CSV table of C-alpha atoms and ligand atoms in Angstrom, one decimal:
chain,number,residue,atom,x,y,z
A,1,UNK,CA,0.0,0.0,0.0
A,2,UNK,CA,1.3,3.5,-0.9
A,3,UNK,CA,2.6,5.5,2.1
A,4,UNK,CA,-0.1,7.8,3.7
A,5,UNK,CA,0.0,11.4,2.5
A,6,UNK,CA,-2.1,14.5,2.2
A,7,UNK,CA,-2.5,15.9,-1.3
A,8,UNK,CA,-4.0,19.2,-2.4
A,9,UNK,CA,-5.7,19.0,-5.7
A,10,UNK,CA,-6.7,22.4,-7.1
A,11,UNK,CA,-9.5,22.8,-9.6
A,12,UNK,CA,-11.0,19.4,-8.6
A,13,UNK,CA,-14.6,20.4,-9.3
A,14,UNK,CA,-13.8,21.1,-13.0
A,15,UNK,CA,-13.7,18.7,-15.9
A,16,UNK,CA,-10.3,16.9,-15.6
A,17,UNK,CA,-10.0,17.6,-11.9
A,18,UNK,CA,-13.2,15.8,-11.0
A,19,UNK,CA,-12.0,12.6,-12.9
A,20,UNK,CA,-8.7,12.8,-11.1
A,21,UNK,CA,-10.2,13.3,-7.7
A,22,UNK,CA,-12.5,10.3,-8.2
A,23,UNK,CA,-9.5,8.1,-9.2
A,24,UNK,CA,-7.4,9.2,-6.2
A,25,UNK,CA,-10.1,8.9,-3.6
A,26,UNK,CA,-11.1,5.4,-4.8
A,27,UNK,CA,-7.6,4.1,-5.5
A,28,UNK,CA,-5.8,5.4,-2.4
A,29,UNK,CA,-8.1,5.0,0.7
A,30,UNK,CA,-5.2,5.9,3.0
A,31,UNK,CA,-4.5,9.2,1.3
A,32,UNK,CA,-6.2,12.4,2.3
A,33,UNK,CA,-7.4,14.3,-0.8
A,34,UNK,CA,-8.2,18.0,-0.3
A,35,UNK,CA,-10.0,19.5,-3.3
A,36,UNK,CA,-9.6,23.3,-3.5
A,37,UNK,CA,-11.9,25.0,-6.0
A,38,UNK,CA,-13.3,28.5,-6.4
A,39,UNK,CA,-16.4,27.0,-8.1
A,40,UNK,CA,-16.3,29.4,-11.0
A,41,UNK,CA,-18.7,28.9,-13.9
A,42,UNK,CA,-16.6,25.8,-14.8
A,43,UNK,CA,-16.6,24.2,-11.3
A,44,UNK,CA,-19.4,22.0,-10.4
A,45,UNK,CA,-19.7,19.8,-7.3
A,46,UNK,CA,-22.4,17.7,-9.0
A,47,UNK,CA,-19.4,16.2,-10.8
A,48,UNK,CA,-18.3,14.6,-7.5
A,49,UNK,CA,-21.6,13.7,-5.9
A,50,UNK,CA,-20.7,10.0,-5.8
A,51,UNK,CA,-17.6,10.5,-3.6
A,52,UNK,CA,-18.4,13.6,-1.7
A,53,UNK,CA,-18.9,11.7,1.6
A,54,UNK,CA,-15.8,9.6,1.3
A,55,UNK,CA,-13.7,9.5,4.5
A,56,UNK,CA,-10.5,10.4,2.7
A,57,UNK,CA,-12.0,13.4,0.8
A,58,UNK,CA,-12.4,17.1,1.8
A,59,UNK,CA,-13.8,19.9,-0.3
A,60,UNK,CA,-12.7,23.5,0.4
A,61,UNK,CA,-14.1,26.4,-1.5
A,62,UNK,CA,-11.4,29.0,-2.1
A,63,UNK,CA,-9.5,31.0,-4.6
A,64,UNK,CA,-5.9,30.4,-5.6
A,65,UNK,CA,-5.4,34.1,-6.2
A,66,UNK,CA,-5.9,34.8,-2.4
A,67,UNK,CA,-2.3,34.3,-1.1
A,68,UNK,CA,-3.2,34.6,2.6
A,69,UNK,CA,-5.9,32.0,2.3
A,70,UNK,CA,-3.6,29.6,0.5
A,71,UNK,CA,-0.9,30.0,3.2
A,72,UNK,CA,-3.5,29.3,5.9
A,73,UNK,CA,-4.7,26.2,4.0
A,74,UNK,CA,-1.1,24.8,3.9
A,75,UNK,CA,-0.8,25.5,7.7
A,76,UNK,CA,-4.1,23.7,8.4
A,77,UNK,CA,-3.5,20.6,6.2
A,78,UNK,CA,0.3,20.2,6.1
A,79,UNK,CA,0.2,19.0,2.5
A,80,UNK,CA,2.8,16.5,1.2
A,81,UNK,CA,1.9,17.0,-2.4
A,82,UNK,CA,0.1,19.4,-4.7
A,83,UNK,CA,-1.5,18.6,-8.0
A,84,UNK,CA,-2.4,21.9,-9.6
A,85,UNK,CA,-5.2,22.0,-12.2
A,86,UNK,CA,-7.1,25.1,-11.3
A,87,UNK,CA,-7.1,27.5,-14.2
A,88,UNK,CA,-9.2,29.5,-16.6
A,89,UNK,CA,-9.2,27.0,-19.5
A,90,UNK,CA,-11.2,28.2,-22.5
A,91,UNK,CA,-9.3,29.9,-25.4
A,92,UNK,CA,-12.3,31.9,-26.6
A,93,UNK,CA,-12.8,33.4,-23.2
A,94,UNK,CA,-9.1,34.3,-23.0
A,95,UNK,CA,-9.5,36.2,-26.3
A,96,UNK,CA,-12.6,38.1,-24.9
A,97,UNK,CA,-11.1,38.7,-21.4
A,98,UNK,CA,-7.4,38.0,-21.0
A,99,UNK,CA,-6.9,39.5,-17.5
A,100,UNK,CA,-8.7,36.8,-15.6
A,101,UNK,CA,-6.4,34.3,-17.3
A,102,UNK,CA,-3.3,36.3,-16.2
A,103,UNK,CA,-4.5,36.5,-12.6
A,104,UNK,CA,-5.7,32.9,-12.1
A,105,UNK,CA,-3.2,31.1,-14.2
A,106,UNK,CA,-0.1,33.0,-13.4
A,107,UNK,CA,-0.6,34.8,-10.1
A,108,UNK,CA,-2.6,31.8,-8.7
A,109,UNK,CA,0.2,29.4,-9.6
A,110,UNK,CA,2.8,31.6,-8.0
A,111,UNK,CA,0.8,31.8,-4.8
A,112,UNK,CA,0.8,28.0,-4.6
A,113,UNK,CA,4.5,27.8,-5.4
A,114,UNK,CA,5.2,30.3,-2.6
A,115,UNK,CA,3.0,28.4,-0.1
A,116,UNK,CA,4.7,25.1,-0.9
A,117,UNK,CA,8.2,26.6,-0.6
A,118,UNK,CA,7.3,28.4,2.6
A,119,UNK,CA,5.7,25.4,4.3
A,120,UNK,CA,8.2,22.8,3.1
A,121,UNK,CA,11.1,25.0,4.3
A,122,UNK,CA,13.6,23.3,2.0
A,123,UNK,CA,12.8,19.9,3.5
A,124,UNK,CA,11.7,18.4,0.3
A,125,UNK,CA,11.9,14.6,1.1
A,126,UNK,CA,8.6,13.0,0.1
A,127,UNK,CA,7.2,16.3,-1.2
A,128,UNK,CA,6.0,17.0,-4.7
A,129,UNK,CA,4.5,19.9,-6.7
A,130,UNK,CA,2.8,18.7,-9.9
A,131,UNK,CA,1.7,21.3,-12.4
A,132,UNK,CA,-0.8,20.2,-15.0
A,133,UNK,CA,-0.4,22.1,-18.3
A,134,UNK,CA,-1.3,22.0,-22.0
A,135,UNK,CA,0.2,21.3,-25.4
A,136,UNK,CA,-0.9,24.7,-26.5
A,137,UNK,CA,2.2,26.2,-25.0
A,138,UNK,CA,4.2,24.8,-27.9
A,139,UNK,CA,2.2,26.9,-30.5
A,140,UNK,CA,1.2,25.4,-33.8
A,141,UNK,CA,2.4,22.7,-36.1
A,142,UNK,CA,2.4,22.5,-39.9
A,143,UNK,CA,1.1,19.4,-41.8
A,144,UNK,CA,3.8,17.2,-40.2
A,145,UNK,CA,5.8,16.8,-37.0
A,146,UNK,CA,4.9,16.3,-33.3
A,147,UNK,CA,5.5,18.3,-30.1
A,148,UNK,CA,8.1,16.7,-27.9
A,149,UNK,CA,9.3,17.8,-24.5
A,150,UNK,CA,12.2,19.6,-26.3
A,151,UNK,CA,9.9,21.7,-28.5
A,152,UNK,CA,10.4,25.5,-27.9
A,153,UNK,CA,7.5,27.3,-26.4
A,154,UNK,CA,5.6,29.6,-28.8
A,155,UNK,CA,2.2,30.3,-27.2
A,156,UNK,CA,-0.2,32.3,-29.4
A,157,UNK,CA,-3.4,32.9,-27.4
A,158,UNK,CA,-3.8,34.7,-24.0
A,159,UNK,CA,-4.7,31.3,-22.6
A,160,UNK,CA,-1.7,29.5,-23.8
A,161,UNK,CA,0.6,32.4,-23.0
A,162,UNK,CA,-0.7,32.4,-19.4
A,163,UNK,CA,-0.2,28.6,-19.1
A,164,UNK,CA,3.3,28.9,-20.7
A,165,UNK,CA,4.2,31.6,-18.1
A,166,UNK,CA,3.0,29.4,-15.3
A,167,UNK,CA,5.1,26.5,-16.6
A,168,UNK,CA,8.2,28.7,-16.7
A,169,UNK,CA,7.5,29.8,-13.2
A,170,UNK,CA,7.1,26.3,-11.9
A,171,UNK,CA,10.4,25.3,-13.5
A,172,UNK,CA,12.1,28.5,-12.2
A,173,UNK,CA,11.1,27.5,-8.6
A,174,UNK,CA,12.8,24.1,-9.2
A,175,UNK,CA,16.0,25.6,-10.5
A,176,UNK,CA,16.2,28.5,-8.1
A,177,UNK,CA,14.9,27.1,-4.9
A,178,UNK,CA,15.1,23.3,-5.5
A,179,UNK,CA,11.3,22.9,-5.2
A,180,UNK,CA,10.5,19.3,-6.2
A,181,UNK,CA,8.3,19.9,-9.3
A,182,UNK,CA,7.0,17.9,-12.2
A,183,UNK,CA,5.1,19.2,-15.2
A,184,UNK,CA,2.9,17.6,-17.8
A,185,UNK,CA,1.6,19.0,-21.1
A,186,UNK,CA,-1.5,17.3,-22.4
A,187,UNK,CA,-3.5,17.4,-25.6
A,188,UNK,CA,-7.3,18.0,-26.0
A,189,UNK,CA,-9.3,16.0,-23.5
A,190,UNK,CA,-12.9,14.7,-24.1
A,191,UNK,CA,-15.4,12.8,-22.1
A,192,UNK,CA,-18.1,13.3,-19.4
A,193,UNK,CA,-18.5,16.5,-17.3
A,194,UNK,CA,-16.8,18.9,-19.8
A,195,UNK,CA,-18.3,22.3,-19.7
A,196,UNK,CA,-20.3,22.8,-23.0
A,197,UNK,CA,-18.3,25.7,-24.2
A,198,UNK,CA,-15.7,23.3,-25.6
A,199,UNK,CA,-16.1,21.9,-29.1
A,200,UNK,CA,-17.5,18.4,-28.4
A,201,UNK,CA,-20.0,19.0,-25.5
A,202,UNK,CA,-21.1,22.2,-27.2
A,203,UNK,CA,-21.9,20.4,-30.4
A,204,UNK,CA,-23.6,17.5,-28.5
A,205,UNK,CA,-25.8,20.0,-26.7
A,206,UNK,CA,-26.6,22.0,-29.9
A,207,UNK,CA,-27.5,18.8,-31.7
A,208,UNK,CA,-29.9,17.9,-28.9
A,209,UNK,CA,-31.6,21.3,-29.4
A,210,UNK,CA,-31.3,21.3,-33.2
A,211,UNK,CA,-29.2,24.4,-33.0
A,212,UNK,CA,-26.5,25.3,-35.6
A,213,UNK,CA,-23.0,23.8,-35.1
A,214,UNK,CA,-20.6,26.7,-35.5
A,215,UNK,CA,-17.4,25.5,-37.2
A,216,UNK,CA,-14.6,28.0,-37.1
A,217,UNK,CA,-12.8,28.9,-40.3
A,218,UNK,CA,-12.4,26.1,-42.9
A,219,UNK,CA,-12.9,23.3,-40.2
A,220,UNK,CA,-9.5,21.8,-41.1
A,221,UNK,CA,-7.8,22.6,-37.8
A,222,UNK,CA,-6.3,19.5,-36.2
A,223,UNK,CA,-6.4,18.4,-32.6
A,224,UNK,CA,-5.0,15.3,-30.8
A,225,UNK,CA,-7.9,13.9,-28.6
A,226,UNK,CA,-7.5,12.0,-25.3
A,227,UNK,CA,-10.1,10.3,-23.2
A,228,UNK,CA,-10.2,12.3,-20.0
A,229,UNK,CA,-9.9,9.2,-17.7
A,230,UNK,CA,-6.7,8.3,-19.6
A,231,UNK,CA,-5.4,11.8,-18.6
A,232,UNK,CA,-6.3,11.2,-15.0
A,233,UNK,CA,-4.4,7.9,-15.1
A,234,UNK,CA,-1.4,9.6,-16.6
A,235,UNK,CA,-1.4,12.2,-13.9
A,236,UNK,CA,-1.5,9.5,-11.2
A,237,UNK,CA,1.5,7.7,-12.8
A,238,UNK,CA,3.5,10.9,-13.3
A,239,UNK,CA,2.7,12.2,-9.7
A,240,UNK,CA,4.0,9.0,-8.2
A,241,UNK,CA,6.8,8.0,-10.6
A,242,UNK,CA,7.8,11.0,-12.7
A,243,UNK,CA,11.3,12.3,-12.3
A,244,UNK,CA,11.6,15.5,-10.3
A,245,UNK,CA,12.3,18.5,-12.5
A,246,UNK,CA,11.1,16.7,-15.6
A,247,UNK,CA,8.3,17.3,-18.1
A,248,UNK,CA,6.1,14.7,-19.7
A,249,UNK,CA,3.9,15.1,-22.8
A,250,UNK,CA,0.6,13.3,-22.7
A,251,UNK,CA,-1.4,12.6,-25.8
A,252,UNK,CA,-3.7,10.1,-27.5
A,253,UNK,CA,-1.9,9.4,-30.8
A,254,UNK,CA,-5.3,10.4,-32.1
A,255,UNK,CA,-5.2,13.3,-34.5
A,256,UNK,CA,-8.5,14.5,-36.1
A,257,UNK,CA,-9.3,17.4,-38.3
A,258,UNK,CA,-12.2,19.3,-36.7
A,259,UNK,CA,-14.6,18.6,-39.5
A,260,UNK,CA,-13.9,14.9,-39.5
A,261,UNK,CA,-14.6,14.5,-35.8
A,262,UNK,CA,-17.7,16.7,-36.1
A,263,UNK,CA,-19.0,14.4,-38.9
A,264,UNK,CA,-18.3,11.3,-36.7
A,265,UNK,CA,-20.1,13.0,-33.8
A,266,UNK,CA,-23.1,13.9,-36.0
A,267,UNK,CA,-23.4,10.3,-37.2
A,268,UNK,CA,-23.2,8.9,-33.6
A,269,UNK,CA,-25.8,11.5,-32.4
A,270,UNK,CA,-28.2,10.6,-35.3
A,271,UNK,CA,-27.9,7.0,-34.2
A,272,UNK,CA,-28.4,7.6,-30.5
A,273,UNK,CA,-31.3,10.0,-31.0
A,274,UNK,CA,-32.8,7.8,-33.7
A,275,UNK,CA,-32.9,10.6,-36.2
A,276,UNK,CA,-32.6,10.1,-39.9
A,277,UNK,CA,-29.0,9.6,-41.0
A,278,UNK,CA,-27.4,12.9,-42.0
A,279,UNK,CA,-29.8,15.2,-40.1
A,280,UNK,CA,-27.2,16.4,-37.6
A,281,UNK,CA,-24.7,17.2,-40.4
A,282,UNK,CA,-27.3,19.6,-41.8
A,283,UNK,CA,-26.8,21.8,-38.7
A,284,UNK,CA,-23.1,22.4,-39.6
A,285,UNK,CA,-22.5,26.2,-40.1
A,286,UNK,CA,-19.2,27.6,-41.0
A,287,UNK,CA,-18.5,30.8,-39.0
A,288,UNK,CA,-15.8,33.5,-38.7
A,289,UNK,CA,-12.5,32.0,-37.5
A,290,UNK,CA,-11.1,32.2,-34.0
A,291,UNK,CA,-8.4,34.9,-34.0
A,292,UNK,CA,-4.9,33.5,-33.9
A,293,UNK,CA,-6.3,30.0,-34.3
A,294,UNK,CA,-3.6,27.3,-34.0
A,295,UNK,CA,-3.6,25.1,-37.1
A,296,UNK,CA,-2.5,21.8,-35.7
A,297,UNK,CA,-1.5,20.1,-32.4
A,298,UNK,CA,0.0,16.7,-32.2
A,299,UNK,CA,1.8,15.1,-29.2
A,300,UNK,CA,4.8,12.7,-29.1
A,301,UNK,CA,4.0,10.9,-25.8
A,302,UNK,CA,6.8,8.3,-26.2
A,303,UNK,CA,8.8,9.5,-23.2
A,304,UNK,CA,5.8,8.8,-20.9
A,305,UNK,CA,5.3,5.4,-22.5
A,306,UNK,CA,9.0,4.4,-22.5
A,307,UNK,CA,9.8,5.7,-19.0
A,308,UNK,CA,6.6,5.2,-17.0
A,309,UNK,CA,4.7,2.7,-19.1
A,310,UNK,CA,1.5,4.8,-19.7
A,311,UNK,CA,-0.5,4.3,-22.8
A,312,UNK,CA,-4.0,5.6,-23.8
A,313,UNK,CA,-6.8,3.0,-23.5
A,314,UNK,CA,-9.6,4.1,-25.7
A,315,UNK,CA,-10.2,4.4,-29.5
A,316,UNK,CA,-12.0,7.6,-30.7
A,317,UNK,CA,-15.2,5.9,-32.0
A,318,UNK,CA,-15.7,4.1,-28.7
A,319,UNK,CA,-14.8,7.1,-26.6
A,320,UNK,CA,-17.0,9.5,-28.5
A,321,UNK,CA,-20.0,7.2,-28.4
A,322,UNK,CA,-19.5,6.8,-24.6
A,323,UNK,CA,-19.2,10.6,-24.3
A,324,UNK,CA,-22.3,11.4,-26.4
A,325,UNK,CA,-24.3,8.8,-24.4
A,326,UNK,CA,-23.2,10.3,-21.1
A,327,UNK,CA,-24.5,13.8,-22.1
A,328,UNK,CA,-27.8,12.4,-23.3
A,329,UNK,CA,-28.2,10.4,-20.1
A,330,UNK,CA,-27.3,13.5,-18.0
A,331,UNK,CA,-29.6,16.1,-19.7
A,332,UNK,CA,-30.2,17.7,-16.2
A,333,UNK,CA,-26.4,18.3,-15.8
A,334,UNK,CA,-26.4,20.0,-19.1
A,335,UNK,CA,-29.5,22.1,-18.3
A,336,UNK,CA,-28.0,23.1,-14.9
A,337,UNK,CA,-24.7,24.3,-16.3
A,338,UNK,CA,-26.2,26.1,-19.4
A,339,UNK,CA,-28.8,28.2,-17.7
A,340,UNK,CA,-28.3,31.8,-16.6
A,341,UNK,CA,-24.9,33.4,-17.2
A,342,UNK,CA,-23.8,30.8,-19.7
A,343,UNK,CA,-26.5,31.9,-22.0
A,344,UNK,CA,-25.1,35.4,-22.0
A,345,UNK,CA,-21.6,34.1,-22.9
A,346,UNK,CA,-23.1,32.0,-25.7
A,347,UNK,CA,-24.9,35.0,-27.2
A,348,UNK,CA,-21.8,37.2,-27.0
A,349,UNK,CA,-19.6,34.5,-28.6
A,350,UNK,CA,-21.9,33.2,-31.4
A,351,UNK,CA,-24.7,35.5,-32.2
A,352,UNK,CA,-23.8,37.5,-35.4
A,353,UNK,CA,-20.5,35.7,-35.6
B,401,NAD,P1,-12.1,23.5,-16.3
B,401,NAD,O1,-12.3,24.9,-16.8
B,401,NAD,O2,-13.1,22.4,-16.5
B,401,NAD,O3,-11.9,23.5,-14.7
B,401,NAD,C1,-11.1,24.4,-14.0
B,401,NAD,C2,-11.4,24.4,-12.5
B,401,NAD,O4,-10.6,25.3,-11.9
B,401,NAD,C3,-12.9,24.7,-12.2
B,401,NAD,O5,-13.4,23.8,-11.3
B,401,NAD,C4,-12.8,26.1,-11.6
B,401,NAD,O6,-13.8,26.4,-10.7
B,401,NAD,C5,-11.4,26.1,-11.0
B,401,NAD,N1,-10.9,27.4,-10.8
B,401,NAD,C6,-10.8,28.4,-11.7
B,401,NAD,N2,-10.2,29.5,-11.2
B,401,NAD,C7,-9.9,29.2,-9.9
B,401,NAD,C8,-9.3,29.9,-8.9
B,401,NAD,N3,-8.9,31.2,-9.0
B,401,NAD,N4,-9.2,29.3,-7.7
B,401,NAD,C9,-9.6,28.0,-7.5
B,401,NAD,N5,-10.2,27.3,-8.5
B,401,NAD,C10,-10.3,27.9,-9.7
B,401,NAD,O7,-10.7,23.0,-16.8
B,401,NAD,P2,-10.2,21.6,-17.3
B,401,NAD,O8,-10.5,21.4,-18.7
B,401,NAD,O9,-10.6,20.6,-16.3
B,401,NAD,O10,-8.6,21.8,-17.2
B,401,NAD,C11,-7.9,21.6,-15.9
B,401,NAD,C12,-6.4,21.9,-16.1
B,401,NAD,O11,-5.9,21.1,-17.2
B,401,NAD,C13,-6.1,23.3,-16.6
B,401,NAD,O12,-5.0,23.7,-15.9
B,401,NAD,C14,-5.9,23.2,-18.1
B,401,NAD,O13,-5.0,24.3,-18.5
B,401,NAD,C15,-5.3,21.9,-18.2
B,401,NAD,N6,-5.5,21.2,-19.5
B,401,NAD,C16,-6.8,21.0,-20.0
B,401,NAD,C17,-6.9,20.3,-21.2
B,401,NAD,C18,-8.3,20.1,-21.8
B,401,NAD,O14,-8.4,19.6,-22.9
B,401,NAD,N7,-9.4,20.5,-21.1
B,401,NAD,C19,-5.8,19.8,-21.8
B,401,NAD,C20,-4.6,20.0,-21.3
B,401,NAD,C21,-4.4,20.6,-20.1
B,402,DAU,O1,-4.9,21.3,-26.5
B,402,DAU,C1,-5.3,21.3,-25.1
B,402,DAU,C2,-6.3,22.4,-24.9
B,402,DAU,O2,-7.5,21.9,-25.6
B,402,DAU,C3,-6.6,22.8,-23.5
B,402,DAU,O3,-5.4,23.3,-22.9
B,402,DAU,C4,-7.7,23.8,-23.4
B,402,DAU,O4,-8.0,24.0,-22.0
B,402,DAU,C5,-8.9,23.2,-24.1
B,402,DAU,O5,-10.0,24.1,-24.1
B,402,DAU,C6,-8.6,22.8,-25.5
B,402,DAU,O6,-8.4,23.9,-26.3
B,402,DAU,P1,-8.9,24.1,-27.8
B,402,DAU,O7,-9.0,25.5,-28.2
B,402,DAU,O8,-8.2,23.1,-28.7
B,402,DAU,O9,-10.4,23.4,-27.6
B,402,DAU,P2,-11.9,23.9,-28.1
B,402,DAU,O10,-12.8,22.8,-27.7
B,402,DAU,O11,-12.2,25.3,-27.7
B,402,DAU,O12,-11.7,23.9,-29.7
B,402,DAU,C7,-11.3,22.7,-30.3
B,402,DAU,C8,-11.2,23.0,-31.8
B,402,DAU,O13,-12.6,23.2,-32.3
B,402,DAU,C9,-10.4,24.2,-32.1
B,402,DAU,O14,-9.8,24.1,-33.4
B,402,DAU,C10,-11.5,25.3,-32.3
B,402,DAU,C11,-12.7,24.6,-32.9
B,402,DAU,N1,-14.0,25.1,-32.5
B,402,DAU,C12,-14.3,25.3,-31.1
B,402,DAU,C13,-15.5,25.8,-30.7
B,402,DAU,C14,-15.8,26.0,-29.3
B,402,DAU,C15,-15.0,25.3,-33.4
B,402,DAU,O15,-14.8,25.1,-34.7
B,402,DAU,N2,-16.2,25.8,-33.0
B,402,DAU,C16,-16.5,26.1,-31.7
B,402,DAU,O16,-17.6,26.5,-31.4
């Protein structure tokens, strides 16, 4: 059995964080898992209803940008490890409102680094600060090539620039103060509980309501998709076995042009909703492109496979069918998160685009 420890997970009420918390709480009954989340529009405790009463789980509502509060939390819980996911995560929102990305993703990360450094007082044995980041920090690829851990950073949206900045700061705390850090950069996740502002849940929800499917630009942008539970498994492996000071790329070896994955999703939805074949594809509407839209992302995850033995588990057709089914079976979840303020965002983002 793994040695008892207390881990702070930030952003655990969000999409990836909630899958990670469930995995840790169930797999390590002797760990104490503290979930710190500000419950922004993207945070939802409904995501964790099945484990909220577990003995080894505590939820704390709080903001990583509040440095005094973070210091107090470290004093209270004496964390052995941090797995940091809390962030503003949607590229389109970063284009509309960059400042909240700077404050949460950069200042919030530095607050956590400072608290870890202060409380661990250079006694780093058994301690670990894991920063969860994105492949978007590497910029954009042409038709060929893959991002490796050696690829130079070239972020091109306020979101990716804020994540790149936080990655640099995490590594700087390792080099300057010896903080025991590890970083991972992952490709696009998909699966249950993703807020329906991101491509796949947005399109699933729009198909349910027979609303247009807004495809940016020519639709030939490429992303490398990963089943969210595979990302959670990878984080578990890297947290426990990753080499301190190192970076690991995580990806699905699963590149799709947007329009191809949208066609696949439309066909799956027609099937599940028992609508005539081809009816969802009729909702596809090409709209003005996202400014600064990165053309292609693709990850070389061979370091993670070779050194730590992690491989993705699911093929896209199976994962996308599971995903579509989950949203159809959880219509209440979708209704709850898309009411109110989300509707205002949707109108500002898509009406007259
Ligand atoms: P998400 O937007 O679904 O969840 C983010 C969570 O952070 C929410 O629960 C939110 O309430 C919380 N949060 C936001 N600001 C906070 C603050 N100031 N203090 C405390 N909590 C706050 O995001 P996600 O898609 O689950 O992404 C999680 C992490 O993984 C992010 O760091 C993101 O950059 C990274 N990532 C995401 C993907 C992806 O495809 N979604 C891929 C690679 C990396
Ligand atoms: O690569 C990892 C990143 O993946 C994460 O770091 C981000 O947090 C996550 O949001 C995601 O970023 P993307 O910008 O790739 O994801 P998004 O779902 O917003 O868009 C996926 C692709 O679909 C992208 O090429 C833009 C396009 N798109 C998106 C939306 C929301 C559309 O064509 N129409 C849309 O309405």
